[in-house]
Coordinates of C-alpha atoms in Angstrom, one line a residue:
X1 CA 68.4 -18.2 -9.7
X2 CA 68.9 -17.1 -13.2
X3 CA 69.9 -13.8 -14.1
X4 CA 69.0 -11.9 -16.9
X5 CA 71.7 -12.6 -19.0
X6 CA 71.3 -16.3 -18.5
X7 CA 68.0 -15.1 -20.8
X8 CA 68.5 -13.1 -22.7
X9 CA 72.1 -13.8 -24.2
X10 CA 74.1 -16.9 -25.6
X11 CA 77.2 -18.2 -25.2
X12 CA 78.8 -15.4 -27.4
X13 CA 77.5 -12.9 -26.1
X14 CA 78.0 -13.8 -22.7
X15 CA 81.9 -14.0 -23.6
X16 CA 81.6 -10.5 -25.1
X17 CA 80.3 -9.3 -22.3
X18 CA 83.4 -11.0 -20.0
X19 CA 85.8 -9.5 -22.0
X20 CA 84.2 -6.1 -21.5
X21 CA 84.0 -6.5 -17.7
X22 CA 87.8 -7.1 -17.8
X23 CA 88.4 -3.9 -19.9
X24 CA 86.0 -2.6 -17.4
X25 CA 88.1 -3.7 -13.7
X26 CA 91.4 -3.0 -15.7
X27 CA 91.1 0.4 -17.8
X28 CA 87.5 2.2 -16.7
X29 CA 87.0 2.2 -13.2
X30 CA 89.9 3.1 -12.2
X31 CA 90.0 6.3 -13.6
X32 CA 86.5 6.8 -13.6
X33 CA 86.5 9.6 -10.7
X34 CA 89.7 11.0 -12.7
X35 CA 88.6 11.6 -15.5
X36 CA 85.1 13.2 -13.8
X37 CA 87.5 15.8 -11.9
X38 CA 89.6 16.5 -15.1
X39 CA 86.8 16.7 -17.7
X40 CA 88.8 14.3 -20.0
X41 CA 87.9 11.7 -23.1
X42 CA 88.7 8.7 -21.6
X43 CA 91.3 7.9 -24.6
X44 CA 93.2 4.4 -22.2
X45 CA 89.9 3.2 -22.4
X46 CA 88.8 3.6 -25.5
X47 CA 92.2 2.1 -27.4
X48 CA 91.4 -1.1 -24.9
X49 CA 88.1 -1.5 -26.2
X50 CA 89.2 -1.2 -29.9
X51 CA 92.3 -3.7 -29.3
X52 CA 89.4 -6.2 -28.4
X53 CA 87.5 -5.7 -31.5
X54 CA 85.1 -4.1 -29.1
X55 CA 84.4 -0.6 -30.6
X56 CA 82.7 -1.8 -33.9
X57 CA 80.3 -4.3 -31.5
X58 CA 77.6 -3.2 -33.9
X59 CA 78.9 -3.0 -37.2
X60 CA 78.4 -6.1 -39.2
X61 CA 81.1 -8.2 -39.8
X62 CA 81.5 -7.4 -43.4
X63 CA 82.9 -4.5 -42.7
X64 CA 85.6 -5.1 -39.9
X65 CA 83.1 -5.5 -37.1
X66 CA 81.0 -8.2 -34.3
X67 CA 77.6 -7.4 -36.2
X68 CA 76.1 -7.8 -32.7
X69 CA 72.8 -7.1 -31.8
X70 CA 71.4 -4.5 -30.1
X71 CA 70.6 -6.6 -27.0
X72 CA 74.5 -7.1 -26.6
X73 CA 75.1 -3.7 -27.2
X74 CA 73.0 -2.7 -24.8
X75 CA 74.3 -5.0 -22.0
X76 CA 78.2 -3.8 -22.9
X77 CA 76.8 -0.5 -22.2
X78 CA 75.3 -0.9 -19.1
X79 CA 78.0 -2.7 -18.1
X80 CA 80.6 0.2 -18.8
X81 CA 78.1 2.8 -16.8
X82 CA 78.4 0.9 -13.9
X83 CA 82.1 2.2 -13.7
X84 CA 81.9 5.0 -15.5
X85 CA 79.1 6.9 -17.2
X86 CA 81.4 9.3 -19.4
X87 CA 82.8 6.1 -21.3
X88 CA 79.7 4.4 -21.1
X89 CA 78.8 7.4 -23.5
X90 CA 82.3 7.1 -25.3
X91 CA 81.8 3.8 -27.2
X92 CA 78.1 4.2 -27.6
X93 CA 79.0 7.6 -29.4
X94 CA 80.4 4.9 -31.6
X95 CA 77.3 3.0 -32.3
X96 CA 75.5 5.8 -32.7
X97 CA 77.3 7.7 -35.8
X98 CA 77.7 4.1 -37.4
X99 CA 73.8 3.5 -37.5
X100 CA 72.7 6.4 -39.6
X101 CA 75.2 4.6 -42.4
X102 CA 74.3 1.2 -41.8
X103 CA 70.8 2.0 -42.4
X104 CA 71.3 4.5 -45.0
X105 CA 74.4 4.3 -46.6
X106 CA 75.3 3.2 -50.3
X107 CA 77.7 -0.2 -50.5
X108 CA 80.8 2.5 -51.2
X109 CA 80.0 4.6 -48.1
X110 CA 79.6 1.1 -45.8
X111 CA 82.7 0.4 -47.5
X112 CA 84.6 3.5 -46.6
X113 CA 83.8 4.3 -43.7
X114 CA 82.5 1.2 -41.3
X115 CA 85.7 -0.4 -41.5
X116 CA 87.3 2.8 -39.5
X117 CA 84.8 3.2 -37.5
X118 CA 84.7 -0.7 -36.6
X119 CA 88.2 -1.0 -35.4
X120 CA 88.3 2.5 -33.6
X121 CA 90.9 4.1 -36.4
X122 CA 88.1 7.0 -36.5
X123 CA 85.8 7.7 -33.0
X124 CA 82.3 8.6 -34.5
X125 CA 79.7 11.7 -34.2
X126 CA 76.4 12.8 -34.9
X127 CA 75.3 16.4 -35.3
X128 CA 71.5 17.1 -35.2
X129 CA 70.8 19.7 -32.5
X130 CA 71.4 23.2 -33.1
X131 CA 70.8 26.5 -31.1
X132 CA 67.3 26.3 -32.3
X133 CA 66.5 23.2 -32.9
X134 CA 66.5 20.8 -30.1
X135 CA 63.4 18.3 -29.0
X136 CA 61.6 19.8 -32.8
X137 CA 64.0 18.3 -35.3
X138 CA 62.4 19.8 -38.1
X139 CA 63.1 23.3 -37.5
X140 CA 66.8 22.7 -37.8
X141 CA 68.4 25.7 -39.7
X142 CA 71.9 24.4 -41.0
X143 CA 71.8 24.1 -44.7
X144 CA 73.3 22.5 -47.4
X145 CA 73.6 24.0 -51.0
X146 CA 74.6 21.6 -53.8
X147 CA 77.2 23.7 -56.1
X148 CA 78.6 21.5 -58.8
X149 CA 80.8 18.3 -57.0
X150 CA 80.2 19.4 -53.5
X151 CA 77.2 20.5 -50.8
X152 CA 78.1 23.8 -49.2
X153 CA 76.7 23.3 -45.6
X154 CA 76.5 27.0 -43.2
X155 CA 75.2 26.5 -39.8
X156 CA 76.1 25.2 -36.0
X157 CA 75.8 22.2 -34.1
X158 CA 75.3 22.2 -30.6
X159 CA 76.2 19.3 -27.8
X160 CA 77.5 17.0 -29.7
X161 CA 79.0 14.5 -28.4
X162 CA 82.9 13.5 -28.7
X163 CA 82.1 16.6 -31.5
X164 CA 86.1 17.7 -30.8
X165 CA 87.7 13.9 -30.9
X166 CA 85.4 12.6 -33.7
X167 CA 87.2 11.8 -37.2
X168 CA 83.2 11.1 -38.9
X169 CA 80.1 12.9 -38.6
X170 CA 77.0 12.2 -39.6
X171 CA 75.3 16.0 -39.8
X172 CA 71.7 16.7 -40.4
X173 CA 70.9 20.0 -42.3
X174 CA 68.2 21.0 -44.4
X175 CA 68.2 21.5 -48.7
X176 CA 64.9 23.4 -48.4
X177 CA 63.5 25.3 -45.0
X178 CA 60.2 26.1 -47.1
X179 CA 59.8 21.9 -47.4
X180 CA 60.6 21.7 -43.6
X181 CA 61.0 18.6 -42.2
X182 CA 60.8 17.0 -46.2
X183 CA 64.0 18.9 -46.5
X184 CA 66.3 17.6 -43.5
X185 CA 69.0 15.4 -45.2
X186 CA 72.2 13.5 -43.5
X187 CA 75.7 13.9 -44.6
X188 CA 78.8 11.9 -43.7
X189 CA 81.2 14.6 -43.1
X190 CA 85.3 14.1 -42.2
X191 CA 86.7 16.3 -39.6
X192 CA 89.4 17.4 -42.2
X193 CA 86.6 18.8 -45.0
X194 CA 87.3 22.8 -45.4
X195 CA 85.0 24.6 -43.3
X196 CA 84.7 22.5 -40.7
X197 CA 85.5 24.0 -37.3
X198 CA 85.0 22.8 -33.8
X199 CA 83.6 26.1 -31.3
X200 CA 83.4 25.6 -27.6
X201 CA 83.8 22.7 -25.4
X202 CA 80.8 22.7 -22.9
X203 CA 81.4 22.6 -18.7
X204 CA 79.1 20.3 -17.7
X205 CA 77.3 19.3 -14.5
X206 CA 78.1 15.5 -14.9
X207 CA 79.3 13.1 -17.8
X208 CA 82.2 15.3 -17.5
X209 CA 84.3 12.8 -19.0
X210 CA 82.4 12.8 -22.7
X211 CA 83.5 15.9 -24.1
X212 CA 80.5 17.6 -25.7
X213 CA 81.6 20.5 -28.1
X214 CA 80.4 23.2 -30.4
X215 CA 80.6 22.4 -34.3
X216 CA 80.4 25.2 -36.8
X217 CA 80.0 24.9 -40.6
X218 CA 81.4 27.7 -42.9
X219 CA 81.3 26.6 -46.4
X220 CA 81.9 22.9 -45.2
X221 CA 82.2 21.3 -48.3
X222 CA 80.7 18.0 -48.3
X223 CA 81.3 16.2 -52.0
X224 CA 77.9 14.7 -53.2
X225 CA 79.1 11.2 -52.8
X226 CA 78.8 12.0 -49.1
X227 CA 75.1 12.5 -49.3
X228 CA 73.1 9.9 -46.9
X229 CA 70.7 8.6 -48.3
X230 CA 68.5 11.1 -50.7
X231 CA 67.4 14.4 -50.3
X232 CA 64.8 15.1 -47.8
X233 CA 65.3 11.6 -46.0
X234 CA 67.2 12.9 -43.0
X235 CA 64.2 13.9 -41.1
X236 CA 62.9 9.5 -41.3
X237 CA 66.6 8.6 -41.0
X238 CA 66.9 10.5 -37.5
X239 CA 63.7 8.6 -36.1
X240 CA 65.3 5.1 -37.5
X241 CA 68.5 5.9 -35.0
X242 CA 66.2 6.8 -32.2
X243 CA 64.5 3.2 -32.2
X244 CA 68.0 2.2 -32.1
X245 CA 69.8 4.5 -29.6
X246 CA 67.3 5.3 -26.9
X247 CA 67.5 2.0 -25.5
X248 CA 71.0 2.2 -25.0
X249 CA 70.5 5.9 -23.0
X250 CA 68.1 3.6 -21.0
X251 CA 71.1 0.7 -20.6
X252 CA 73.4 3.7 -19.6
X253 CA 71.0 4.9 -16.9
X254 CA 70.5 1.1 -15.8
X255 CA 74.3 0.8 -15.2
X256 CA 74.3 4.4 -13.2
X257 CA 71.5 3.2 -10.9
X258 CA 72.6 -0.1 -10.3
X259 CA 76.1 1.3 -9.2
X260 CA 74.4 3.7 -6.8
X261 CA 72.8 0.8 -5.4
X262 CA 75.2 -1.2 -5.1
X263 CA 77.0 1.7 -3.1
X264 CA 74.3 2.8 -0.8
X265 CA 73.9 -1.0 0.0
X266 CA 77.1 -1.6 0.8
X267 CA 77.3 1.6 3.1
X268 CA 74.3 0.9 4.9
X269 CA 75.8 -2.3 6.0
X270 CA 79.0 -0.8 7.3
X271 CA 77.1 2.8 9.2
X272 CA 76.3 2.3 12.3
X273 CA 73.9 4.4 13.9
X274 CA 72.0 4.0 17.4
X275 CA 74.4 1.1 17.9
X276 CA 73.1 -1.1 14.9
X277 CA 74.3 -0.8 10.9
X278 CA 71.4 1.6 9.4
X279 CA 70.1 -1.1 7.2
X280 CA 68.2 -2.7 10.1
X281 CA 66.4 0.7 10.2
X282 CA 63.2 -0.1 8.0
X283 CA 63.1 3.0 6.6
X284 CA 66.5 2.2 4.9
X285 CA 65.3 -1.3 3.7
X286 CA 62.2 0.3 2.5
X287 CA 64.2 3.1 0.5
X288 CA 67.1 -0.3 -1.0
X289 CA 63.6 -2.4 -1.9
X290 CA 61.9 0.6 -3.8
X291 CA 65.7 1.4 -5.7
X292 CA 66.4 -2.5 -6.7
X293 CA 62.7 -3.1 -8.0
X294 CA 62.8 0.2 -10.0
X295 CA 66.2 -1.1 -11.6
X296 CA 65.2 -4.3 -12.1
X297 CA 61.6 -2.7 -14.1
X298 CA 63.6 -0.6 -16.0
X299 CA 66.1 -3.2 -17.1
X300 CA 63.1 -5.0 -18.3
X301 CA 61.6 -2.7 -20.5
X302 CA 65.5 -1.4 -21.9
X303 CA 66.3 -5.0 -23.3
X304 CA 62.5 -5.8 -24.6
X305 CA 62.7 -2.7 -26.8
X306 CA 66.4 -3.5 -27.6
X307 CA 64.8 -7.6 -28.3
X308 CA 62.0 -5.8 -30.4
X309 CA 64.2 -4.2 -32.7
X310 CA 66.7 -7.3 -33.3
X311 CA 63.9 -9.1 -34.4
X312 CA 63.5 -6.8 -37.2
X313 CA 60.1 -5.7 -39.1
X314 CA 57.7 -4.1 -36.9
X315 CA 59.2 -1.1 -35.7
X316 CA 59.8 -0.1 -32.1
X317 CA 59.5 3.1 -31.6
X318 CA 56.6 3.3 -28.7
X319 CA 59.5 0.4 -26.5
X320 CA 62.4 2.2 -27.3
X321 CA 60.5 5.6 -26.1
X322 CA 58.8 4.0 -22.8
X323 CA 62.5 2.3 -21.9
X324 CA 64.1 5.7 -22.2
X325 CA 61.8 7.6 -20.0
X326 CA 61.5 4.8 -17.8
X327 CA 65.0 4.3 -17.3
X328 CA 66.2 7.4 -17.2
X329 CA 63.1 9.1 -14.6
X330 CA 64.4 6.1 -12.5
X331 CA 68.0 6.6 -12.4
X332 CA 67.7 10.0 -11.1
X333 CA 65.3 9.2 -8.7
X334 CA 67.6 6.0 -7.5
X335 CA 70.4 8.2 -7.2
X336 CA 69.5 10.7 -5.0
X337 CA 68.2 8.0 -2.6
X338 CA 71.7 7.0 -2.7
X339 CA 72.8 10.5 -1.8
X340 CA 70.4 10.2 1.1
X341 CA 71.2 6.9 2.1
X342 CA 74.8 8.1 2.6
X343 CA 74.0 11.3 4.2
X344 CA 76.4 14.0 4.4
X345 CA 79.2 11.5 3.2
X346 CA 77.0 11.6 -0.3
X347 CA 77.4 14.7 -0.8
X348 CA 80.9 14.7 -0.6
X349 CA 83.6 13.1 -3.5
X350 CA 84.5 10.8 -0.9
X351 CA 82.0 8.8 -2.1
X352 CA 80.8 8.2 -6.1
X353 CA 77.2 9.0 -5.3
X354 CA 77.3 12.5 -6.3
X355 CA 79.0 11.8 -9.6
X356 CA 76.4 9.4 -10.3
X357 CA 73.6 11.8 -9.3
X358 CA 75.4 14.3 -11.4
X359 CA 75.6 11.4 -14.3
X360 CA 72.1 10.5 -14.1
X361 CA 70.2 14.1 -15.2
X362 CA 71.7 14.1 -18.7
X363 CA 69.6 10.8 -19.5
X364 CA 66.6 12.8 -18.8
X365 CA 67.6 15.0 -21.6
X366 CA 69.8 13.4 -24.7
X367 CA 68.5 11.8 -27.5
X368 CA 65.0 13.4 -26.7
X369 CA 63.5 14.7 -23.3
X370 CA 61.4 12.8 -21.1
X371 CA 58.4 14.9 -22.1
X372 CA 59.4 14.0 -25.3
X373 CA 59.6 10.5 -25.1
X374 CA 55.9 10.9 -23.1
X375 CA 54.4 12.8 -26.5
X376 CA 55.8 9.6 -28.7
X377 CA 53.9 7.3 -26.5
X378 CA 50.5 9.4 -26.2
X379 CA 50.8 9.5 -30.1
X380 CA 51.1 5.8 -30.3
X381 CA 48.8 5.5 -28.2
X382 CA 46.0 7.6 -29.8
X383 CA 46.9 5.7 -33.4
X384 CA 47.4 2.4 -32.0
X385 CA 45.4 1.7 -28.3
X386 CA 47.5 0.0 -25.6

């Protein structure tokens, strides 16, 4: 029977995908429950992928990286949240602050700054929530001041993501409030610009090992050849990445569900209750049948939007939206069935289950809510019909 990646990658990408698998066995699962318990960056696994070439996956080969498409992108990731969630969210952090200046960036600012983040030199941010502006982008409040050579940007960032390990972030603030969303504009900012600061690491309930700080700009200053784009082009910039990175939250909570399954599975084969393993029970099989077909829908819908935007033109913002919520509404509702599956052994660290439960709520939130991602749709919908 053919898989999925028998369809939807070649040859290369296939190989890609083996040589993160190994990376995978050898340097991420391993230390995945580790690194959960210690709230570390998972730095061992990181330098592997980079020694492969495999941190600038996306970045086109001009500048020191794979130019892969998203599809593959999306099938590393997935792959790497099987094991581990928190470096699952690691090297996509990559991806993520390298989009904003492929789509955006000047040929000097490609050539800067790609190439670092492409062989892993520099690990990669990007900074658009604050303390009030979270889901409504455009009510952002950090701004940026152009004085002579420089933009003076005041203001904090909130959860961002590898925000205290990150060499290059890209940093929404606004030029104008009174223009409001017309005056959001991205900057490429380097940890070492004066004013930088990095506040407060977060405790999180799960994806403990992606650190997830505080940034704080005091008179960052930013030189103007660091502007991204133009002014008042941040705001269409941001929705550009989200075509592009909400499929891969929805290949991160693919990976998370399928390992839950994959452990509840094998646990139900092993338990015996009432003299017989409790998969014979048909409430069990009923429970494994509903988890595997929800995986396999939302794997579906996570690489069609990531196949939409590879094929360039049209824009995919309506399938990269649905295969978030799907995904992500799925994995939490997988995982818990795994907790329940296992009993009170799942709700123990004996078992992974509860560090994927744990895992799986953040992909209900990042990179836009679930309600959201529901008010995207019903927009597209009232504009465009099913």
């Amino acid at each position: 029977m053919k898989t999925l990646w028998d369809i939807v990658l070649d040859d290369d990408q296939k190989m890609i995908l083996e040589t993160v698998r190994a990376i995978v066995k050898r340097e991420v699962a391993p230390r995945a429950a580790e690194l959960d318990k210690k709230g570390v960056f998972p730095w061992d696994a990181v330098k592997a992928f980079s020694r492969e070439g495999l941190m600038g996956i996306m970045i086109p080969t001009d500048y020191g990286g794979a130019g892969e498409r998203l599809v593959t992108i999306c099938a590393a990731i997935e792959e790497i949240a099987r094991a581990c969630a928190s470096t699952a969210v690691a090297f996509a952090q990559q991806s993520h602050s390298a989009y904003p200046i492929m789509i955006a960036g000047t040929e000097a600012q490609k050539k800067k700054y790609l190439p670092r983040l492409a062989t892993g030199e520099s690990l990669g941010s990007i900074a658009l929530t604050e303390p009030e502006a979270g889901s409504n982008v455009a009510a952002l409040a950090t701004t940026a001041v152009k004085k002579g050579r420089a933009y003076i940007l005041n203001g904090t960032k909130l959860f961002i993501t590898s925000g205290d390990v990150a060499n290059i972030i890209v940093i929404f603030a606004t030029v104008d409030k009174a223009r409001g969303k017309k005056g959001i504009t991205a900057f490429i900012v380097e940890r070492a610009f004066p004013g930088f600061k990095v506040g407060k690491l977060e405790e999180k309930m799960g994806m403990r090992g992606s650190t997830t700080a505080e940034i704080v700009l005091d008179n960052c200053e930013v030189p103007v050849e660091n502007l991204l784009g133009r002014e008042g082009e941040g705001y269409s910039l941001a929705l550009s990445f989200f075509d592009k990175s909400r499929p891969g939250i929805g290949a991160q909570a693919v990976g998370i569900a399928q390992a839950a399954l994959d452990t509840a599975l094998a646990y139900s084969k092993e338990r015996k209750q009432f003299g017989k393993p409790i998969f014979q029970f048909q409430a069990i099989q009923f429970m494994l049948a509903d988890m595997a077909t929800q995986i396999s829908a939302a794997r579906q819908l996570v690489y069609h939007a990531a196949h939409l935007y590879d094929m360039g033109g049209a824009r995919s913002t309506m399938e990269s939206s649905m295969a978030k919520l799907f995904a992500s509404d799925m994995v939490v509702r997988v995982t818990i069935d795994a907790v329940q599956i296992l009993g009170g052994y799942g709700y123990t660290k004996d078992y992974p289950v509860e560090r994927f439960m744990r895992d799986a709520k953040v992909t209900q939130i990042y990179e836009g809510t679930s309600q959201i991602q529901r008010m995207i749709i019903a927009r597209y919908l009232e504009k465009e019909g099913a």
